[in-house]
Coordinates of C-alpha atoms in Angstrom, one line a residue:
Chain R
M255 CA -15.7 4.1 29.9
N256 CA -15.1 7.8 30.4
V257 CA -18.4 9.4 31.3
D258 CA -17.2 12.9 30.5
L259 CA -16.9 12.3 26.7
P260 CA -19.4 14.2 24.6
A261 CA -20.4 11.2 22.4
T262 CA -21.4 7.6 22.9
V263 CA -20.5 4.5 21.0
E264 CA -23.2 1.9 20.6
C265 CA -22.5 -1.6 19.3
L266 CA -25.1 -2.2 16.6
A267 CA -24.0 -5.5 15.4
E268 CA -21.5 -8.3 15.9
L269 CA -21.0 -10.2 12.7
E270 CA -19.4 -13.6 13.1
G271 CA -18.7 -16.1 10.4
H272 CA -15.0 -15.9 9.6
D273 CA -13.0 -18.9 10.7
D274 CA -9.9 -17.0 11.3
R275 CA -8.8 -13.5 12.1
A276 CA -10.7 -10.7 10.3
W277 CA -8.2 -8.3 8.7
H278 CA -10.1 -5.6 6.9
V279 CA -13.5 -4.1 6.3
A280 CA -14.8 -1.9 3.6
W281 CA -18.2 -0.1 3.2
N282 CA -19.6 -0.1 -0.3
P283 CA -19.8 3.7 -1.2
T284 CA -23.1 3.5 -3.0
K285 CA -25.0 0.4 -1.7
P286 CA -25.9 -0.7 1.8
I287 CA -23.2 -3.5 1.8
L288 CA -20.3 -4.1 4.1
A289 CA -17.4 -6.3 3.1
S290 CA -14.9 -8.0 5.3
C291 CA -12.0 -10.3 4.5
S292 CA -10.0 -12.7 6.6
A293 CA -7.2 -15.1 7.0
D294 CA -9.7 -17.8 6.2
K295 CA -9.3 -16.7 2.5
T296 CA -12.9 -15.6 2.1
V297 CA -14.7 -12.3 1.7
R298 CA -18.0 -11.9 3.5
L299 CA -20.7 -9.4 2.4
Y300 CA -23.4 -8.1 4.7
H301 CA -26.5 -6.1 3.7
Y302 CA -27.7 -3.5 6.2
R303 CA -31.0 -1.7 6.6
Q304 CA -32.3 0.9 9.0
E305 CA -35.4 -0.4 10.7
T306 CA -37.2 2.9 11.1
E307 CA -36.7 6.5 10.0
A308 CA -35.5 7.6 13.5
S309 CA -31.9 8.4 13.8
S310 CA -31.6 6.2 16.9
S311 CA -33.3 3.3 15.2
A312 CA -31.7 -0.1 15.1
I313 CA -29.9 -1.2 12.0
A314 CA -30.1 -4.8 10.9
F315 CA -27.1 -6.5 9.3
N316 CA -27.6 -9.7 7.4
P317 CA -25.0 -11.8 5.7
V318 CA -25.7 -12.0 2.0
N319 CA -22.7 -13.6 0.4
T320 CA -19.5 -15.4 1.2
I321 CA -17.0 -15.2 -1.6
Q322 CA -14.7 -18.2 -1.8
T323 CA -12.0 -16.1 -3.4
G324 CA -9.8 -18.9 -4.5
H325 CA -6.8 -17.0 -3.1
T326 CA -4.4 -19.6 -1.8
K327 CA -3.6 -17.5 1.3
T328 CA -5.0 -14.9 3.6
V329 CA -7.1 -12.1 2.1
R330 CA -5.5 -9.1 3.7
A331 CA -7.5 -6.2 2.4
V332 CA -10.6 -5.4 0.3
A333 CA -11.6 -2.2 -1.5
W334 CA -14.7 -1.1 -3.4
S335 CA -14.5 1.0 -6.5
P336 CA -16.2 4.4 -6.2
S337 CA -19.1 3.1 -8.3
G338 CA -19.7 0.3 -5.8
Q339 CA -19.8 -2.2 -8.6
T340 CA -16.4 -3.7 -8.3
L341 CA -14.5 -5.2 -5.3
A342 CA -10.7 -5.7 -5.2
T343 CA -9.0 -8.2 -2.9
A344 CA -5.4 -8.1 -1.8
S345 CA -3.9 -11.4 -0.7
F346 CA -0.8 -12.9 0.9
D347 CA -0.6 -15.2 -2.1
T348 CA 0.7 -12.0 -3.9
N349 CA -2.2 -11.6 -6.2
I350 CA -5.0 -9.0 -6.4
G351 CA -8.5 -10.2 -7.3
I352 CA -11.0 -8.1 -9.1
W353 CA -14.6 -9.1 -8.5
E354 CA -18.0 -8.2 -9.9
Q355 CA -21.4 -9.6 -9.1
E356 CA -23.4 -11.4 -11.8
P357 CA -26.8 -9.9 -12.2
A358 CA -29.4 -12.3 -10.8
E359 CA -33.1 -12.4 -10.0
D360 CA -33.8 -9.5 -7.7
E361 CA -35.2 -10.6 -4.4
E362 CA -37.8 -8.3 -3.0
D363 CA -36.5 -6.3 -0.2
E364 CA -39.3 -6.1 2.3
D365 CA -38.6 -2.4 2.8
D366 CA -39.2 -1.1 -0.7
N367 CA -38.7 2.4 0.6
A368 CA -35.0 1.7 0.7
G369 CA -34.9 1.8 -3.0
Y370 CA -32.4 -1.0 -3.1
R371 CA -33.0 -4.6 -3.8
V372 CA -30.8 -7.4 -2.5
T373 CA -29.3 -9.1 -5.4
T374 CA -28.0 -12.6 -4.8
G375 CA -25.9 -13.1 -7.9
E376 CA -22.6 -15.0 -7.7
W377 CA -19.4 -13.0 -7.4
E378 CA -17.1 -13.7 -10.2
C379 CA -13.4 -13.1 -10.5
M380 CA -13.1 -10.8 -13.5
S381 CA -9.3 -10.4 -13.3
L382 CA -6.3 -11.4 -11.4
L383 CA -3.5 -8.9 -11.2
E384 CA -0.1 -10.6 -10.8
G385 CA 3.2 -9.0 -10.4
H386 CA 4.0 -8.6 -6.7
E387 CA 6.6 -11.0 -5.5
T388 CA 5.5 -11.4 -1.9
E389 CA 2.4 -10.8 0.3
C390 CA 0.1 -8.1 -0.9
K391 CA -0.9 -5.9 2.0
S392 CA -3.3 -3.2 0.7
V393 CA -5.3 -2.2 -2.3
A394 CA -7.1 1.1 -3.0
Y395 CA -9.1 2.8 -5.8
S396 CA -8.6 6.5 -6.6
S397 CA -11.5 8.8 -6.1
S398 CA -12.3 8.8 -9.8
G399 CA -12.2 5.0 -9.9
S400 CA -9.8 5.1 -12.9
L401 CA -6.7 4.0 -10.9
L402 CA -6.0 1.2 -8.6
A403 CA -2.9 1.1 -6.3
S404 CA -1.4 -1.9 -4.5
C405 CA 1.5 -2.5 -2.2
S406 CA 3.4 -5.4 -0.9
R407 CA 6.1 -6.8 1.4
D408 CA 8.3 -6.8 -1.7
K409 CA 8.7 -3.0 -1.0
T410 CA 7.0 -1.9 -4.2
V411 CA 3.9 0.2 -4.8
W412 CA 2.1 -0.6 -8.1
V413 CA -0.3 1.7 -9.9
W414 CA -2.8 0.2 -12.4
E415 CA -5.1 2.0 -14.8
V416 CA -8.7 0.6 -14.8
H417 CA -10.1 -0.1 -18.3
P418 CA -13.5 -1.4 -19.3
D419 CA -14.1 -5.2 -19.1
A420 CA -11.8 -5.6 -16.1
D421 CA -8.8 -4.8 -18.1
F422 CA -5.9 -3.4 -16.1
E423 CA -2.8 -1.7 -17.4
C424 CA 0.3 -1.4 -15.3
M425 CA 1.2 2.3 -15.2
G426 CA 4.1 2.0 -12.8
V427 CA 6.1 0.1 -10.3
M428 CA 7.8 2.1 -7.6
M429 CA 10.4 0.6 -5.3
E430 CA 11.2 3.7 -3.2
H431 CA 10.6 2.2 0.2
S432 CA 13.4 0.2 1.8
Q433 CA 11.0 -2.2 3.6
D434 CA 7.6 -3.8 3.6
V435 CA 4.9 -1.4 2.5
K436 CA 1.9 -1.7 4.7
Q437 CA -0.8 0.5 3.2
V438 CA -1.7 2.7 0.3
A439 CA -4.2 5.5 0.3
W440 CA -5.5 7.9 -2.4
H441 CA -6.2 11.6 -1.9
P442 CA -10.0 12.2 -1.8
T443 CA -10.1 14.4 -4.9
E444 CA -6.7 14.5 -6.7
E445 CA -4.6 11.7 -8.1
I446 CA -2.0 11.7 -5.3
L447 CA -1.1 8.4 -3.8
A448 CA 0.4 7.9 -0.3
S449 CA 2.1 4.7 1.0
A450 CA 3.1 3.7 4.6
S451 CA 6.0 1.4 5.3
Y452 CA 7.9 -0.6 7.9
D453 CA 10.8 1.7 7.1
D454 CA 9.1 4.4 9.2
T455 CA 8.3 6.7 6.3
I456 CA 5.4 7.8 4.2
K457 CA 5.9 8.4 0.5
L458 CA 3.8 10.5 -1.8
Y459 CA 3.5 9.8 -5.5
I460 CA 2.1 11.6 -8.5
D461 CA 2.3 11.1 -12.3
D462 CA 4.1 13.2 -14.8
P463 CA 2.7 14.4 -18.1
S464 CA 3.7 11.1 -19.8
E465 CA 1.8 9.3 -17.0
D466 CA 4.9 7.9 -15.4
W467 CA 4.5 7.6 -11.7
F468 CA 7.2 8.8 -9.3
C469 CA 7.7 9.6 -5.7
F470 CA 7.7 13.4 -5.1
A471 CA 8.0 13.5 -1.3
T472 CA 9.0 11.4 1.7
L473 CA 7.5 12.2 5.1
T474 CA 9.8 11.3 7.9
G475 CA 9.2 11.7 11.6
H476 CA 7.6 8.5 12.8
E477 CA 10.0 6.4 15.0
S478 CA 8.7 3.1 13.9
T479 CA 6.5 1.3 11.3
V480 CA 3.8 3.4 9.8
W481 CA 0.7 1.1 9.7
S482 CA -2.1 3.2 8.3
L483 CA -3.0 6.4 6.5
A484 CA -6.1 8.5 6.1
F485 CA -6.6 11.7 4.2
S486 CA -9.0 14.3 5.7
P487 CA -12.2 14.6 3.7
N488 CA -11.2 18.1 2.5
G489 CA -7.9 16.7 1.2
R490 CA -5.8 19.2 3.0
Y491 CA -4.5 16.9 5.7
L492 CA -3.1 13.4 6.0
A493 CA -3.1 11.4 9.2
S494 CA -0.8 8.5 9.8
S495 CA -0.6 6.0 12.6
S496 CA 2.4 4.0 13.8
D497 CA 4.1 1.4 15.9
D498 CA 5.5 4.4 17.9
L499 CA 2.0 4.8 19.4
T500 CA 1.4 8.2 17.8
I501 CA -0.8 9.6 15.2
R502 CA 0.7 12.3 13.1
I503 CA -1.1 14.9 11.1
W504 CA 0.5 16.3 8.0
E505 CA -0.6 19.4 6.3
R506 CA -0.3 20.3 2.6
V507 CA 1.6 23.5 2.8
E508 CA 2.3 23.7 -0.9
Q509 CA 1.1 21.8 -3.9
H510 CA 3.8 19.2 -3.6
K511 CA 4.9 19.8 0.0
W512 CA 3.5 18.2 3.1
E513 CA 4.6 19.0 6.7
C514 CA 4.0 17.5 10.0
V515 CA 1.8 19.9 12.1
K516 CA 0.6 17.7 14.9
I517 CA 1.6 14.6 16.9
I518 CA -1.1 12.9 19.0
D519 CA 0.3 10.6 21.6
G520 CA -0.8 9.0 24.8
I521 CA -3.9 7.6 23.1
H522 CA -3.0 3.9 22.6
A523 CA -0.9 1.5 24.6
R524 CA 0.0 -0.7 21.6
S525 CA 0.6 -0.3 17.9
I526 CA -2.1 1.7 16.1
Y527 CA -2.9 -0.6 13.3
S528 CA -5.6 1.4 11.6
I529 CA -7.1 4.9 11.3
S530 CA -10.0 6.2 9.4
W531 CA -11.0 9.9 8.8
G532 CA -14.7 10.4 8.1
V533 CA -16.9 13.5 7.8
G534 CA -18.5 12.8 11.1
S535 CA -21.6 14.7 12.1
K536 CA -21.0 18.3 13.0
E537 CA -23.0 20.8 14.9
L538 CA -24.7 23.2 12.5
E539 CA -22.6 26.2 13.4
D540 CA -19.2 24.4 13.0
S541 CA -17.5 25.8 9.9
D542 CA -14.1 24.6 10.9
H543 CA -15.1 21.0 11.4
L544 CA -12.6 18.7 9.6
G545 CA -14.3 15.4 10.5
W546 CA -13.9 12.5 12.9
L547 CA -10.7 10.5 13.1
A548 CA -11.1 7.0 14.5
S549 CA -8.1 4.9 15.6
T550 CA -7.6 1.4 16.8
G551 CA -4.9 -1.2 17.3
G552 CA -3.3 -3.8 19.4
D553 CA -4.7 -2.5 22.7
G554 CA -8.3 -3.2 21.6
K555 CA -9.4 0.3 22.0
I556 CA -11.3 2.5 19.6
N557 CA -10.8 6.2 19.9
V558 CA -12.8 8.8 18.0
F559 CA -11.4 12.3 17.8
E560 CA -13.1 15.4 16.5
I561 CA -10.6 17.4 14.4
K562 CA -11.1 21.1 13.8
A563 CA -9.2 23.5 11.5
P564 CA -6.9 25.9 13.2
T565 CA -8.3 29.3 14.0
T566 CA -6.5 31.7 11.6
G567 CA -4.5 34.3 13.5
S568 CA -4.8 37.9 12.4
D569 CA -1.0 38.2 11.8
S570 CA 0.8 36.1 9.2
A571 CA 2.2 33.5 11.5
S572 CA 5.5 31.9 10.4
V573 CA 4.6 28.9 12.4
R574 CA 1.7 27.0 11.1
A575 CA -1.1 26.6 13.6
P576 CA -2.1 22.9 13.9
P577 CA -5.6 21.6 13.7
S578 CA -7.1 20.9 17.1
H579 CA -8.2 17.4 18.2
R580 CA -10.5 16.3 21.0
L581 CA -11.4 12.8 22.1
I582 CA -15.2 12.6 21.8
A583 CA -15.8 8.8 22.1
Q584 CA -14.0 5.7 23.2
V585 CA -14.5 2.0 23.5
Q586 CA -12.3 -0.2 25.6
A587 CA -11.6 -3.9 24.7
A588 CA -13.9 -3.6 21.7
H589 CA -13.1 -7.1 20.6
D590 CA -12.3 -8.4 24.1
V591 CA -8.7 -9.3 24.4
H592 CA -8.1 -9.4 20.7
D593 CA -6.1 -7.0 18.5
I594 CA -8.3 -4.9 16.2
N595 CA -6.8 -4.8 12.7
C596 CA -9.0 -2.3 10.9
V597 CA -11.5 0.5 11.6
S598 CA -13.5 2.2 8.8
W599 CA -16.1 4.9 8.6
C600 CA -19.1 4.5 6.4
S601 CA -19.2 7.2 3.7
R602 CA -22.8 6.8 2.5
P603 CA -24.9 9.9 3.3
G604 CA -27.0 9.3 6.3
Y605 CA -24.7 6.7 7.7
E606 CA -21.5 8.7 8.3
N607 CA -21.6 8.0 12.0
L608 CA -21.3 4.2 11.5
L609 CA -17.9 2.6 12.2
A610 CA -16.9 -1.0 11.4
T611 CA -14.0 -2.9 13.0
A612 CA -12.3 -6.2 12.2
G613 CA -10.6 -8.1 14.9
D614 CA -8.3 -11.1 15.5
D615 CA -11.3 -12.9 17.0
G616 CA -12.6 -13.2 13.4
S617 CA -15.6 -11.0 14.1
V618 CA -16.6 -7.7 12.5
K619 CA -18.4 -5.2 14.7
V620 CA -20.4 -2.2 13.7
W621 CA -20.7 0.8 16.0
R622 CA -22.6 4.0 15.9
V623 CA -21.2 7.2 17.3
A624 CA -23.8 9.7 18.6
R625 CA -23.4 13.0 20.3
I626 CA -25.0 13.1 23.7
K627 CA -27.8 15.7 23.5
Q628 CA -27.3 18.4 26.2
Chain H
M119 CA 63.2 3.1 23.6
W120 CA 63.8 4.9 20.4
S121 CA 64.9 1.8 18.4
K122 CA 61.7 0.0 19.3
H123 CA 59.7 2.8 17.7
R124 CA 61.8 2.4 14.5
F125 CA 61.2 -1.3 14.4
Y126 CA 57.5 -0.7 14.8
D127 CA 57.4 2.0 12.2
N128 CA 59.3 -0.1 9.7
G129 CA 57.0 -3.1 10.4
Y130 CA 54.0 -0.9 10.0
K131 CA 55.2 0.6 6.7
D132 CA 56.0 -2.8 5.3
G133 CA 52.7 -4.2 6.4
F134 CA 50.8 -1.3 4.9
A135 CA 52.5 -1.6 1.6
H136 CA 51.9 -5.3 1.5
G137 CA 48.3 -4.9 2.4
R138 CA 47.8 -2.2 -0.2
I139 CA 49.0 -4.6 -2.9
H140 CA 46.7 -7.3 -1.7
G141 CA 43.9 -4.8 -1.3
L142 CA 44.2 -3.7 -4.9
I143 CA 44.3 -7.2 -6.2
E144 CA 41.2 -8.2 -4.2
G145 CA 39.4 -5.0 -5.0
R146 CA 39.9 -5.4 -8.7
A147 CA 38.7 -9.0 -8.5
L148 CA 35.6 -8.0 -6.6
G149 CA 35.0 -5.1 -8.9
R150 CA 35.2 -7.4 -11.9
E151 CA 32.9 -10.0 -10.3
K152 CA 30.3 -7.4 -9.3
G153 CA 30.6 -5.6 -12.6
F154 CA 29.9 -8.9 -14.4
E155 CA 26.9 -9.7 -12.1
M156 CA 25.4 -6.2 -12.7
W157 CA 25.8 -6.3 -16.4
E158 CA 24.6 -9.9 -16.6
E159 CA 21.3 -8.6 -15.2
L160 CA 21.3 -5.3 -17.0
G161 CA 22.2 -7.0 -20.3
F162 CA 19.2 -9.3 -19.9
Y163 CA 16.8 -6.4 -19.3
E164 CA 18.3 -4.5 -22.2
G165 CA 17.8 -7.5 -24.5
V166 CA 14.2 -7.9 -23.3
A167 CA 13.4 -4.3 -23.8
A168 CA 15.0 -4.1 -27.2
M169 CA 13.2 -7.2 -28.4
W170 CA 9.8 -6.0 -27.3
K171 CA 10.4 -2.5 -28.6
A172 CA 11.1 -4.1 -32.0
I173 CA 8.0 -6.3 -31.8
Y174 CA 5.7 -3.4 -30.9
A175 CA 7.2 -1.2 -33.7
R176 CA 6.7 -4.0 -36.2
Q177 CA 3.1 -4.4 -35.1
G178 CA 2.6 -0.6 -35.3
R179 CA 1.7 -0.5 -31.6
Q180 CA 3.8 2.4 -30.5
D181 CA 0.9 3.9 -28.6
D182 CA 0.8 0.8 -26.3
R183 CA 1.9 1.3 -22.7
G184 CA 4.3 -1.6 -23.1
F185 CA 6.2 0.3 -25.8
H186 CA 6.6 3.2 -23.4
H187 CA 7.8 0.9 -20.7
A188 CA 10.3 -0.7 -23.0
L189 CA 11.6 2.7 -24.2
Q190 CA 11.9 4.0 -20.6
L191 CA 13.8 0.8 -19.6
L192 CA 16.3 1.3 -22.5
E193 CA 16.8 4.9 -21.5
L194 CA 17.5 4.0 -17.8
I195 CA 19.9 1.3 -18.8
S196 CA 21.7 3.8 -21.1
Q197 CA 22.3 6.0 -18.0
F198 CA 24.2 3.2 -16.3
P199 CA 28.0 3.9 -16.4
R200 CA 30.0 1.7 -18.7
T201 CA 33.4 3.1 -17.9
N202 CA 35.2 3.2 -14.6
P203 CA 35.4 6.7 -13.2
S204 CA 36.9 7.5 -9.8
A205 CA 34.4 7.4 -7.0
E206 CA 34.4 11.1 -6.3
S207 CA 33.5 12.3 -9.7
S208 CA 30.6 10.0 -10.3
D209 CA 27.2 11.5 -9.6
V210 CA 25.2 8.4 -10.6
D211 CA 23.4 6.8 -7.7
I212 CA 23.9 3.2 -8.7
P213 CA 21.6 1.5 -6.2
K214 CA 18.8 3.9 -7.0
L215 CA 19.2 3.5 -10.8
F216 CA 19.2 -0.3 -10.3
R217 CA 15.9 0.0 -8.4
Q218 CA 14.4 2.1 -11.1
I219 CA 15.5 -0.3 -13.8
R220 CA 14.1 -3.3 -12.0
S221 CA 10.9 -1.5 -11.3
R222 CA 10.5 -0.5 -14.9
Y223 CA 11.3 -4.1 -16.0
K224 CA 8.5 -5.4 -13.7
A225 CA 6.1 -2.9 -15.1
L226 CA 7.0 -4.0 -18.7
C227 CA 6.5 -7.6 -17.7
A228 CA 3.1 -6.9 -16.1
T229 CA 2.0 -5.1 -19.2
L230 CA 3.2 -8.0 -21.4
G231 CA 1.6 -10.5 -19.2
V232 CA 4.8 -12.5 -18.6
K233 CA 6.2 -13.3 -15.2
A234 CA 9.3 -11.3 -14.4
S235 CA 12.5 -13.2 -14.0
L236 CA 14.8 -11.3 -11.8
R237 CA 18.4 -12.0 -12.9
A238 CA 20.2 -10.8 -9.8
S239 CA 21.4 -13.8 -7.8
G240 CA 20.8 -13.5 -4.1
T241 CA 18.1 -10.9 -4.4
G242 CA 14.4 -11.5 -4.9
S243 CA 12.8 -14.9 -5.3
P244 CA 13.7 -17.0 -8.4
S245 CA 10.6 -17.4 -10.6
A246 CA 10.4 -19.0 -13.9
E247 CA 9.2 -17.5 -17.2
E248 CA 5.8 -18.9 -17.7
D249 CA 5.5 -17.6 -21.3
G250 CA 5.4 -20.8 -23.4
T251 CA 7.6 -19.5 -26.3
E252 CA 10.6 -18.8 -24.1
P253 CA 12.8 -21.4 -22.4
S254 CA 12.6 -21.4 -18.6
H255 CA 15.6 -20.1 -16.7
D256 CA 17.0 -21.2 -13.4
S257 CA 17.8 -17.7 -12.3
G258 CA 18.8 -18.7 -8.7
N259 CA 22.0 -20.4 -9.9
G260 CA 24.7 -18.1 -11.2
S261 CA 26.5 -20.5 -13.4
K262 CA 23.6 -22.0 -15.4
I263 CA 21.8 -19.4 -17.5
W264 CA 20.0 -21.2 -20.3
D265 CA 19.1 -24.3 -18.4
L266 CA 16.0 -25.9 -20.0
S267 CA 14.4 -27.2 -17.0
S268 CA 10.8 -27.3 -15.8
P269 CA 9.5 -24.1 -14.2
A270 CA 10.6 -23.8 -10.6
K271 CA 7.9 -24.4 -8.1
S272 CA 6.4 -21.2 -6.8
K273 CA 7.8 -20.1 -3.5
T274 CA 5.7 -21.3 -0.5
G275 CA 6.5 -18.4 1.8
Q276 CA 5.5 -18.4 5.4
D277 CA 2.2 -16.8 6.0
L278 CA 3.4 -13.8 7.9
S279 CA 0.7 -12.4 10.1
F280 CA 1.2 -8.7 10.1

C-alpha cells in the first residue's frame, strides 16, 4: 500500500455465495440493492443499510435473494433499468433475461428511517430476448430506460426498444465489429451507444430520424482488445480500457466526433478488464472535478484516479489540453491471487464513494473510498 | 549465353499464356459458384422480406417495426449488383452490404419472433426455423435445401471464459 495516496480504500464487505467465478456487479440506481452474477448461472441480490448517520459508519450487506435464472450457461452481465424495477441478464447461452420482482408482503425493515422496505417477492422472468448466435457478453439500459443494448461474440450489437409489459422491439442489429464485442455502454444523457471489441476498436452508434441505428464513428488507437468502457458523468469524455494495459480517454470534440486526448499507462500489469467512472466526492471548491475513475483487472489491483477537466488556456490552443488524472487510492491483490472481472461505482446519492468488485474467486467485495482528512 | 535466355523467354511466354487460359477458366468457374452461393442466400432473404411485407400490408400493419425492417431489407438487396462490371468501376462494398443485409434480416426475424436461418454455408451456425408453419431447413448442407427433417439440435458451444 502506498502511504502517500490522498485517499484510503476500506473493505466494507466480502460477499460469498457464488459457486463459481463472479463476473459482474450492478448497483440498483434507486434502491439499496446490489446485484451480482456468476458462472454458476445465478444472480444474487444483497440489501445494504448504513448503520448510523455518520459517514464513517459501517454498512451492513445482507443477501436477500438468489435468482435461479434458468439460463443454461454462465450469466456474464447484469444491468438495472434506471427505474430500478427491472433487471436484465446477459448469458453465454446467447439469451437475455428480463426480470421483475413480484410484489410480496413487505417485511418490516428495522430501520424505518431508511424509507425502504425489504420486499421478498420472487423474481420472475418477464421476457427472454433471443437473437444472438453466440455468447452474450454485456447488456445495458440507456439513461432514459427506453432502450436496451446487448452485444455478443457473434460480433453484433443489438438495440431493443423497451415497451410496457416487458415487450421489447428489435430496433437494429449492427455487425460493424470484425470480432467478439465485449461491452456496450450508453452515454449518460443522450442516446449514443458505444461498443468495445476484441478487434481493438470502439464503435459509436446513433439512430437516424427513422429510428434506424448505425455506426457513426470508430475509435482506433488501442493495440489490443478493448474490454471496458465508461462515459464521464458529464458526458463529455469516454474512457476505455484494454488488453494493451492502458486506459484511453476520448473527448467529444464535435457532436459526432470523438478524439483520443489521453493515454494512461503503467497502472496495471495485466489486462484491464473493467473500468467505472463515478462522480466521486469532490472538495467543495473543485469546479473542474470530472469524477473518479476506477480500474481493475487480471493483476488483482484496484486503482482509483481523480480526473479533472483541463485548465483552459487564454489562447485558442490548436492542441486540445487533456484532462488531468491523479491516482488517489489503490488496493493490491483485492481478491487475493484472483482476477477481478468487474468494478462498479454506486450511483445512489450519499453512496457515491462505494465501489463493488466481482472476482474469479466467486466473491463480491464492497469498498469505500475516503479522502484522508488533513 | 544468349540462346539460353531465348529458351527461357519462350518457355516463360508459353507458360504464361497457358496459365492465363487456365486462370480464366478457373476464375469463371469460381465466380459462377460464388455468385450462385451469394444469390442463394440473398434470394432467400428477398423472398422472406417480400412475403412478410405482403402479410403486413394485407393486415394493415404498415406502422409495425417489422414492416420497416422488411422494406429496408428489400432496399438493401436491390443495391446488390446483378450484372458483372469490371472490378475498377464498381463502388459497391460487397462484404459490407452483405453484413448490412444479414443484420437487417436478423432484426426482421427478431421482430417476427422467428429464429433466423442463415443461408450462407460455412458462416455462422446452422439453426432451424422454429416457426411451426414453415418446414425446417438443413442450412449447413449446401445441396439439400428443402429437407424436411427435425430441427437441428442447438449448438452446444464451449463455455468460453472471457
